[in-house]
Amino acid sequence: MHAIEARNLWFRYEGEWVIRGVSWVVEPSRAVGLIGRSGSGKTTLLRILAGARRPSRGSVFIMGMDPRKARGILAYVPQNPSHSFYMPTALEEVMDSLIGIKGLSKRDAATAAMNILNAFGLGEYAGENPFNLSWGEQRRLSLAVVAAYGPRVILLDEPSTGLSYRDKEWVAALLNGLDSTMVIATHDVDFLLLMGVDEAVELENGVLEPLSCGRLVSRSEVYMVLRTAELPEPVRCSSAVPWGDPLRRP
């Protein structure tokens, strides 16, 4: 059974076709990067896959079922993590998932939630209002909430936006620790490389096309800097250390 299956998806927005005949399959436990310029329709496609928006034509299946009926199996993580918070403390955010989806008692949920927060480096913020956390901490909390109930499919919209490199490393490591199928919509190719995604696709003019590893790497900012940088000529050690210098060996 495919983790995600999209069949001939079309979506029109303000008279324009944003999604054009997208058919796509993602297999279980695969991490897939979805790239595209700003406004290319990445978020729209994710929301269609999540069941939050109906396609004009076509159909979507998550683990063989309608995404709107996939509660507990499917998770959608929006670009702004605070959009998914509504409990007064970080601990209660995680507890809510454990009680509502996993069916744990309040006592067991509190213990499990604290363990999860500690694993995500958020234990000291258990009693904090989520809106008082830094952007990076909010991102980690949004992932902790998802990890609490272990969905089989996770759709992430720009998970690295606004993060420092250290926080990107945190998030990439946390995501890689989840045994879930993931689609990561982002313009941050370096984050996808940091995650080591299994494959990548590009959405352009409403059409989805596969990206080879080489083409993905060529979109990396690091690659572009190295390709255009004026690097110094290599210097032989014998030239760098003059005769008579005590560091130079005969």
PDB file of C-alpha atoms in Angstrom:
ATOM      1  CA  MET A   1       0.000   0.000   0.000  1.00  0.00           C
ATOM      2  CA  HIS A   2       1.296   3.470  -0.895  1.00  0.00           C
ATOM      3  CA  ALA A   3       1.729   5.930   1.972  1.00  0.00           C
ATOM      4  CA  ILE A   4       0.543   8.776  -0.268  1.00  0.00           C
ATOM      5  CA  GLU A   5      -1.214   8.514  -3.607  1.00  0.00           C
ATOM      6  CA  ALA A   6      -2.391  11.505  -5.632  1.00  0.00           C
ATOM      7  CA  ARG A   7      -4.409  10.865  -8.772  1.00  0.00           C
ATOM      8  CA  ASN A   8      -4.673  13.545 -11.455  1.00  0.00           C
ATOM      9  CA  LEU A   9      -4.945  16.506  -9.065  1.00  0.00           C
ATOM     10  CA  TRP A  10      -6.089  19.859 -10.408  1.00  0.00           C
ATOM     11  CA  PHE A  11      -6.682  23.010  -8.379  1.00  0.00           C
ATOM     12  CA  ARG A  12      -7.819  26.444  -9.543  1.00  0.00           C
ATOM     13  CA  TYR A  13      -7.242  29.592  -7.490  1.00  0.00           C
ATOM     14  CA  GLU A  14      -8.610  32.977  -8.566  1.00  0.00           C
ATOM     15  CA  GLY A  15      -9.072  31.702 -12.105  1.00  0.00           C
ATOM     16  CA  GLU A  16      -5.550  30.275 -12.404  1.00  0.00           C
ATOM     17  CA  TRP A  17      -4.650  26.588 -12.411  1.00  0.00           C
ATOM     18  CA  VAL A  18      -2.172  26.275  -9.526  1.00  0.00           C
ATOM     19  CA  ILE A  19      -2.015  22.471  -9.663  1.00  0.00           C
ATOM     20  CA  ARG A  20      -2.163  20.803 -13.084  1.00  0.00           C
ATOM     21  CA  GLY A  21      -2.752  17.074 -13.369  1.00  0.00           C
ATOM     22  CA  VAL A  22      -0.451  16.001 -10.545  1.00  0.00           C
ATOM     23  CA  SER A  23      -0.220  12.232 -10.096  1.00  0.00           C
ATOM     24  CA  TRP A  24       2.234  11.184  -7.424  1.00  0.00           C
ATOM     25  CA  VAL A  25       3.067   8.212  -5.235  1.00  0.00           C
ATOM     26  CA  VAL A  26       5.174   8.198  -2.060  1.00  0.00           C
ATOM     27  CA  GLU A  27       6.104   4.863  -0.541  1.00  0.00           C
ATOM     28  CA  PRO A  28       6.110   4.144   3.225  1.00  0.00           C
ATOM     29  CA  SER A  29       9.013   5.414   5.364  1.00  0.00           C
ATOM     30  CA  ARG A  30      10.369   7.639   2.572  1.00  0.00           C
ATOM     31  CA  ALA A  31      11.429  11.243   3.187  1.00  0.00           C
ATOM     32  CA  VAL A  32      10.671  13.349   0.120  1.00  0.00           C
ATOM     33  CA  GLY A  33      11.628  16.961  -0.531  1.00  0.00           C
ATOM     34  CA  LEU A  34       9.101  19.124  -2.371  1.00  0.00           C
ATOM     35  CA  ILE A  35      10.775  22.250  -3.727  1.00  0.00           C
ATOM     36  CA  GLY A  36       9.529  25.173  -5.763  1.00  0.00           C
ATOM     37  CA  ARG A  37       9.764  28.932  -5.904  1.00  0.00           C
ATOM     38  CA  SER A  38       7.628  31.097  -3.621  1.00  0.00           C
ATOM     39  CA  GLY A  39       4.031  31.014  -4.832  1.00  0.00           C
ATOM     40  CA  SER A  40       4.526  27.841  -6.861  1.00  0.00           C
ATOM     41  CA  GLY A  41       1.732  26.045  -5.007  1.00  0.00           C
ATOM     42  CA  LYS A  42       3.709  23.901  -2.543  1.00  0.00           C
ATOM     43  CA  THR A  43       1.500  24.837   0.403  1.00  0.00           C
ATOM     44  CA  THR A  44      -1.638  24.338  -1.674  1.00  0.00           C
ATOM     45  CA  LEU A  45      -0.510  20.857  -2.671  1.00  0.00           C
ATOM     46  CA  LEU A  46       0.337  19.968   0.937  1.00  0.00           C
ATOM     47  CA  ARG A  47      -3.069  21.160   2.130  1.00  0.00           C
ATOM     48  CA  ILE A  48      -4.779  19.084  -0.553  1.00  0.00           C
ATOM     49  CA  LEU A  49      -2.784  16.034   0.549  1.00  0.00           C
ATOM     50  CA  ALA A  50      -3.739  16.789   4.164  1.00  0.00           C
ATOM     51  CA  GLY A  51      -7.429  16.973   3.306  1.00  0.00           C
ATOM     52  CA  ALA A  52      -7.596  20.624   4.382  1.00  0.00           C
ATOM     53  CA  ARG A  53      -8.431  21.763   0.849  1.00  0.00           C
ATOM     54  CA  ARG A  54     -10.474  19.988  -1.808  1.00  0.00           C
ATOM     55  CA  PRO A  55      -8.967  19.643  -5.286  1.00  0.00           C
ATOM     56  CA  SER A  56     -10.962  20.934  -8.239  1.00  0.00           C
ATOM     57  CA  ARG A  57     -10.467  17.506  -9.762  1.00  0.00           C
ATOM     58  CA  GLY A  58      -8.697  14.311  -8.778  1.00  0.00           C
ATOM     59  CA  SER A  59      -8.324  12.351  -5.557  1.00  0.00           C
ATOM     60  CA  VAL A  60      -5.885  11.713  -2.706  1.00  0.00           C
ATOM     61  CA  PHE A  61      -5.340   8.631  -0.564  1.00  0.00           C
ATOM     62  CA  ILE A  62      -3.318   8.427   2.648  1.00  0.00           C
ATOM     63  CA  MET A  63      -2.535   4.812   3.520  1.00  0.00           C
ATOM     64  CA  GLY A  64      -5.402   3.885   1.216  1.00  0.00           C
ATOM     65  CA  MET A  65      -7.993   6.160   2.822  1.00  0.00           C
ATOM     66  CA  ASP A  66      -9.493   9.622   2.456  1.00  0.00           C
ATOM     67  CA  PRO A  67      -7.117  12.049   4.245  1.00  0.00           C
ATOM     68  CA  ARG A  68     -10.071  13.589   6.097  1.00  0.00           C
ATOM     69  CA  LYS A  69     -10.604  10.215   7.771  1.00  0.00           C
ATOM     70  CA  ALA A  70      -6.931   9.636   8.568  1.00  0.00           C
ATOM     71  CA  ARG A  71      -6.917  11.144  12.073  1.00  0.00           C
ATOM     72  CA  GLY A  72      -4.025   9.732  14.040  1.00  0.00           C
ATOM     73  CA  ILE A  73      -2.365   8.476  10.855  1.00  0.00           C
ATOM     74  CA  LEU A  74      -1.715  11.819   9.148  1.00  0.00           C
ATOM     75  CA  ALA A  75      -0.161  15.011  10.527  1.00  0.00           C
ATOM     76  CA  TYR A  76       0.151  18.405   8.846  1.00  0.00           C
ATOM     77  CA  VAL A  77       2.717  20.811  10.331  1.00  0.00           C
ATOM     78  CA  PRO A  78       2.151  24.395   9.087  1.00  0.00           C
ATOM     79  CA  GLN A  79       4.915  26.870   8.265  1.00  0.00           C
ATOM     80  CA  ASN A  80       4.119  28.942  11.344  1.00  0.00           C
ATOM     81  CA  PRO A  81       4.296  26.507  14.283  1.00  0.00           C
ATOM     82  CA  SER A  82       2.199  28.750  16.530  1.00  0.00           C
ATOM     83  CA  HIS A  83      -0.817  28.175  14.276  1.00  0.00           C
ATOM     84  CA  SER A  84      -1.137  24.702  15.795  1.00  0.00           C
ATOM     85  CA  PHE A  85      -0.962  25.796  19.463  1.00  0.00           C
ATOM     86  CA  TYR A  86      -4.033  26.335  21.609  1.00  0.00           C
ATOM     87  CA  MET A  87      -3.185  24.959  25.073  1.00  0.00           C
ATOM     88  CA  PRO A  88      -1.821  27.181  27.893  1.00  0.00           C
ATOM     89  CA  THR A  89       1.452  25.281  28.404  1.00  0.00           C
ATOM     90  CA  ALA A  90       3.917  23.265  26.332  1.00  0.00           C
ATOM     91  CA  LEU A  91       3.264  20.216  28.513  1.00  0.00           C
ATOM     92  CA  GLU A  92      -0.482  20.398  27.886  1.00  0.00           C
ATOM     93  CA  GLU A  93       0.070  20.733  24.133  1.00  0.00           C
ATOM     94  CA  VAL A  94       1.797  17.346  24.077  1.00  0.00           C
ATOM     95  CA  MET A  95      -0.609  15.825  26.599  1.00  0.00           C
ATOM     96  CA  ASP A  96      -3.569  16.797  24.451  1.00  0.00           C
ATOM     97  CA  SER A  97      -2.278  14.644  21.584  1.00  0.00           C
ATOM     98  CA  LEU A  98      -1.626  11.711  23.893  1.00  0.00           C
ATOM     99  CA  ILE A  99      -5.077  11.899  25.474  1.00  0.00           C
ATOM    100  CA  GLY A 100      -7.108  12.739  22.374  1.00  0.00           C
ATOM    101  CA  ILE A 101      -5.428  10.428  19.865  1.00  0.00           C
ATOM    102  CA  LYS A 102      -3.583   7.773  21.872  1.00  0.00           C
ATOM    103  CA  GLY A 103      -6.281   7.521  24.565  1.00  0.00           C
ATOM    104  CA  LEU A 104      -3.912   7.798  27.536  1.00  0.00           C
ATOM    105  CA  SER A 105      -5.143   8.756  30.988  1.00  0.00           C
ATOM    106  CA  LYS A 106      -4.276  12.264  32.167  1.00  0.00           C
ATOM    107  CA  ARG A 107      -1.691  10.903  34.606  1.00  0.00           C
ATOM    108  CA  ASP A 108       0.013   8.660  32.037  1.00  0.00           C
ATOM    109  CA  ALA A 109      -0.145  11.422  29.425  1.00  0.00           C
ATOM    110  CA  ALA A 110       1.619  13.864  31.767  1.00  0.00           C
ATOM    111  CA  THR A 111       4.471  11.413  32.355  1.00  0.00           C
ATOM    112  CA  ALA A 112       4.817  10.535  28.670  1.00  0.00           C
ATOM    113  CA  ALA A 113       4.582  14.194  27.607  1.00  0.00           C
ATOM    114  CA  MET A 114       7.371  15.164  29.993  1.00  0.00           C
ATOM    115  CA  ASN A 115       9.582  12.417  28.578  1.00  0.00           C
ATOM    116  CA  ILE A 116       8.895  13.646  25.042  1.00  0.00           C
ATOM    117  CA  LEU A 117       9.650  17.268  25.940  1.00  0.00           C
ATOM    118  CA  ASN A 118      12.947  16.183  27.490  1.00  0.00           C
ATOM    119  CA  ALA A 119      13.821  14.226  24.343  1.00  0.00           C
ATOM    120  CA  PHE A 120      13.167  17.341  22.271  1.00  0.00           C
ATOM    121  CA  GLY A 121      15.252  19.558  24.550  1.00  0.00           C
ATOM    122  CA  LEU A 122      12.181  21.342  25.913  1.00  0.00           C
ATOM    123  CA  GLY A 123      11.847  19.888  29.405  1.00  0.00           C
ATOM    124  CA  GLU A 124      12.646  23.181  31.129  1.00  0.00           C
ATOM    125  CA  TYR A 125       9.822  24.877  29.204  1.00  0.00           C
ATOM    126  CA  ALA A 126       7.074  22.408  30.174  1.00  0.00           C
ATOM    127  CA  GLY A 127       5.154  25.064  32.118  1.00  0.00           C
ATOM    128  CA  GLU A 128       5.708  27.851  29.578  1.00  0.00           C
ATOM    129  CA  ASN A 129       3.050  29.270  27.303  1.00  0.00           C
ATOM    130  CA  PRO A 130       4.004  28.049  23.794  1.00  0.00           C
ATOM    131  CA  PHE A 131       3.693  31.584  22.436  1.00  0.00           C
ATOM    132  CA  ASN A 132       6.477  32.738  24.784  1.00  0.00           C
ATOM    133  CA  LEU A 133       9.000  30.308  23.284  1.00  0.00           C
ATOM    134  CA  SER A 134      11.533  31.275  20.633  1.00  0.00           C
ATOM    135  CA  TRP A 135      10.787  30.416  17.006  1.00  0.00           C
ATOM    136  CA  GLY A 136      13.163  27.447  17.102  1.00  0.00           C
ATOM    137  CA  GLU A 137      11.644  26.185  20.356  1.00  0.00           C
ATOM    138  CA  GLN A 138       8.144  26.549  18.914  1.00  0.00           C
ATOM    139  CA  ARG A 139       9.226  24.512  15.897  1.00  0.00           C
ATOM    140  CA  ARG A 140      10.570  21.769  18.139  1.00  0.00           C
ATOM    141  CA  LEU A 141       7.373  21.826  20.207  1.00  0.00           C
ATOM    142  CA  SER A 142       5.220  21.454  17.091  1.00  0.00           C
ATOM    143  CA  LEU A 143       7.271  18.370  16.177  1.00  0.00           C
ATOM    144  CA  ALA A 144       7.052  17.034  19.743  1.00  0.00           C
ATOM    145  CA  VAL A 145       3.255  17.236  19.539  1.00  0.00           C
ATOM    146  CA  VAL A 146       3.342  15.239  16.302  1.00  0.00           C
ATOM    147  CA  ALA A 147       5.867  12.724  17.625  1.00  0.00           C
ATOM    148  CA  ALA A 148       3.648  12.145  20.662  1.00  0.00           C
ATOM    149  CA  TYR A 149       1.106  10.179  18.670  1.00  0.00           C
ATOM    150  CA  GLY A 150       3.433   8.839  15.959  1.00  0.00           C
ATOM    151  CA  PRO A 151       1.546   9.460  12.699  1.00  0.00           C
ATOM    152  CA  ARG A 152       2.507   7.275   9.756  1.00  0.00           C
ATOM    153  CA  VAL A 153       2.541  10.250   7.358  1.00  0.00           C
ATOM    154  CA  ILE A 154       3.797  13.777   8.146  1.00  0.00           C
ATOM    155  CA  LEU A 155       3.437  16.760   5.811  1.00  0.00           C
ATOM    156  CA  LEU A 156       5.738  19.667   6.724  1.00  0.00           C
ATOM    157  CA  ASP A 157       5.497  23.164   5.291  1.00  0.00           C
ATOM    158  CA  GLU A 158       8.820  25.071   5.334  1.00  0.00           C
ATOM    159  CA  PRO A 159      10.067  23.484   8.593  1.00  0.00           C
ATOM    160  CA  SER A 160      13.425  25.308   8.490  1.00  0.00           C
ATOM    161  CA  THR A 161      12.092  28.850   7.978  1.00  0.00           C
ATOM    162  CA  GLY A 162      13.539  31.334  10.464  1.00  0.00           C
ATOM    163  CA  LEU A 163      15.813  28.779  12.132  1.00  0.00           C
ATOM    164  CA  SER A 164      19.496  29.144  12.930  1.00  0.00           C
ATOM    165  CA  TYR A 165      21.802  26.478  11.534  1.00  0.00           C
ATOM    166  CA  ARG A 166      21.985  24.877  14.987  1.00  0.00           C
ATOM    167  CA  ASP A 167      18.190  24.685  15.168  1.00  0.00           C
ATOM    168  CA  LYS A 168      18.089  23.266  11.633  1.00  0.00           C
ATOM    169  CA  GLU A 169      20.416  20.506  12.797  1.00  0.00           C
ATOM    170  CA  TRP A 170      18.117  19.895  15.770  1.00  0.00           C
ATOM    171  CA  VAL A 171      15.007  19.693  13.594  1.00  0.00           C
ATOM    172  CA  ALA A 172      16.673  17.491  10.962  1.00  0.00           C
ATOM    173  CA  ALA A 173      17.871  15.067  13.646  1.00  0.00           C
ATOM    174  CA  LEU A 174      14.439  14.968  15.287  1.00  0.00           C
ATOM    175  CA  LEU A 175      12.684  14.305  11.984  1.00  0.00           C
ATOM    176  CA  ASN A 176      15.170  11.609  11.037  1.00  0.00           C
ATOM    177  CA  GLY A 177      14.406   9.917  14.344  1.00  0.00           C
ATOM    178  CA  LEU A 178      10.735   9.481  13.416  1.00  0.00           C
ATOM    179  CA  ASP A 179       9.685   6.327  11.610  1.00  0.00           C
ATOM    180  CA  SER A 180       7.202   8.121   9.366  1.00  0.00           C
ATOM    181  CA  THR A 181       6.700   8.902   5.711  1.00  0.00           C
ATOM    182  CA  MET A 182       7.492  12.595   5.247  1.00  0.00           C
ATOM    183  CA  VAL A 183       6.933  15.220   2.599  1.00  0.00           C
ATOM    184  CA  ILE A 184       8.961  18.364   3.306  1.00  0.00           C
ATOM    185  CA  ALA A 185       7.876  21.385   1.283  1.00  0.00           C
ATOM    186  CA  THR A 186      10.669  23.957   1.292  1.00  0.00           C
ATOM    187  CA  HIS A 187      12.816  26.326  -0.722  1.00  0.00           C
ATOM    188  CA  ASP A 188      15.742  25.458   1.591  1.00  0.00           C
ATOM    189  CA  VAL A 189      17.595  22.820  -0.419  1.00  0.00           C
ATOM    190  CA  ASP A 190      20.457  22.786   2.088  1.00  0.00           C
ATOM    191  CA  PHE A 191      17.998  21.644   4.771  1.00  0.00           C
ATOM    192  CA  LEU A 192      16.879  18.753   2.560  1.00  0.00           C
ATOM    193  CA  LEU A 193      20.519  17.764   2.086  1.00  0.00           C
ATOM    194  CA  LEU A 194      21.064  18.056   5.843  1.00  0.00           C
ATOM    195  CA  MET A 195      18.158  15.646   6.313  1.00  0.00           C
ATOM    196  CA  GLY A 196      19.399  13.299   3.624  1.00  0.00           C
ATOM    197  CA  VAL A 197      16.010  12.959   1.919  1.00  0.00           C
ATOM    198  CA  ASP A 198      15.404   9.814  -0.120  1.00  0.00           C
ATOM    199  CA  GLU A 199      14.119  11.708  -3.150  1.00  0.00           C
ATOM    200  CA  ALA A 200      12.964  15.131  -4.295  1.00  0.00           C
ATOM    201  CA  VAL A 201      10.404  16.619  -6.654  1.00  0.00           C
ATOM    202  CA  GLU A 202       9.869  20.132  -7.973  1.00  0.00           C
ATOM    203  CA  LEU A 203       6.565  21.927  -8.472  1.00  0.00           C
ATOM    204  CA  GLU A 204       6.739  24.415 -11.330  1.00  0.00           C
ATOM    205  CA  ASN A 205       3.838  25.929 -13.258  1.00  0.00           C
ATOM    206  CA  GLY A 206       1.530  23.520 -11.457  1.00  0.00           C
ATOM    207  CA  VAL A 207       3.376  20.435 -12.706  1.00  0.00           C
ATOM    208  CA  LEU A 208       5.351  18.048 -10.507  1.00  0.00           C
ATOM    209  CA  GLU A 209       8.667  16.741 -11.847  1.00  0.00           C
ATOM    210  CA  PRO A 210      11.236  14.409 -10.225  1.00  0.00           C
ATOM    211  CA  LEU A 211      14.641  15.859  -9.348  1.00  0.00           C
ATOM    212  CA  SER A 212      17.829  13.825  -9.610  1.00  0.00           C
ATOM    213  CA  CYS A 213      20.325  13.985  -6.752  1.00  0.00           C
ATOM    214  CA  GLY A 214      22.677  16.029  -8.931  1.00  0.00           C
ATOM    215  CA  ARG A 215      20.005  18.585  -9.808  1.00  0.00           C
ATOM    216  CA  LEU A 216      19.000  18.872  -6.160  1.00  0.00           C
ATOM    217  CA  VAL A 217      22.590  19.496  -5.064  1.00  0.00           C
ATOM    218  CA  SER A 218      22.977  22.103  -7.818  1.00  0.00           C
ATOM    219  CA  ARG A 219      20.197  24.151  -6.139  1.00  0.00           C
ATOM    220  CA  SER A 220      22.112  24.227  -2.860  1.00  0.00           C
ATOM    221  CA  GLU A 221      23.342  27.623  -1.664  1.00  0.00           C
ATOM    222  CA  VAL A 222      26.598  26.029  -0.515  1.00  0.00           C
ATOM    223  CA  TYR A 223      27.118  24.568  -3.989  1.00  0.00           C
ATOM    224  CA  MET A 224      26.425  27.937  -5.631  1.00  0.00           C
ATOM    225  CA  VAL A 225      28.909  29.711  -3.343  1.00  0.00           C
ATOM    226  CA  LEU A 226      31.633  27.158  -4.018  1.00  0.00           C
ATOM    227  CA  ARG A 227      30.975  27.220  -7.754  1.00  0.00           C
ATOM    228  CA  THR A 228      31.272  30.995  -8.020  1.00  0.00           C
ATOM    229  CA  ALA A 229      33.902  31.654  -5.347  1.00  0.00           C
ATOM    230  CA  GLU A 230      37.371  32.781  -6.343  1.00  0.00           C
ATOM    231  CA  LEU A 231      39.350  30.257  -4.362  1.00  0.00           C
ATOM    232  CA  PRO A 232      43.100  30.802  -3.829  1.00  0.00           C
ATOM    233  CA  GLU A 233      45.572  28.726  -5.779  1.00  0.00           C
ATOM    234  CA  PRO A 234      46.824  25.710  -3.808  1.00  0.00           C
ATOM    235  CA  VAL A 235      50.169  26.352  -2.112  1.00  0.00           C
ATOM    236  CA  ARG A 236      52.749  23.609  -1.696  1.00  0.00           C
ATOM    237  CA  CYS A 237      54.054  23.235   1.850  1.00  0.00           C
ATOM    238  CA  SER A 238      57.623  23.657   0.577  1.00  0.00           C
ATOM    239  CA  SER A 239      56.701  27.096  -0.751  1.00  0.00           C
ATOM    240  CA  ALA A 240      54.693  28.156   2.292  1.00  0.00           C
ATOM    241  CA  VAL A 241      57.503  27.528   4.806  1.00  0.00           C
ATOM    242  CA  PRO A 242      60.769  29.247   3.830  1.00  0.00           C
ATOM    243  CA  TRP A 243      64.229  27.736   4.222  1.00  0.00           C
ATOM    244  CA  GLY A 244      65.660  28.387   7.636  1.00  0.00           C
ATOM    245  CA  ASP A 245      62.260  28.348   9.371  1.00  0.00           C
ATOM    246  CA  PRO A 246      62.387  25.968  12.370  1.00  0.00           C
ATOM    247  CA  LEU A 247      59.025  24.512  11.297  1.00  0.00           C
ATOM    248  CA  ARG A 248      60.563  23.289   8.056  1.00  0.00           C
ATOM    249  CA  ARG A 249      62.051  19.856   7.970  1.00  0.00           C
ATOM    250  CA  PRO A 250      64.999  19.145   5.666  1.00  0.00           C
TER     251      PRO A 250
END
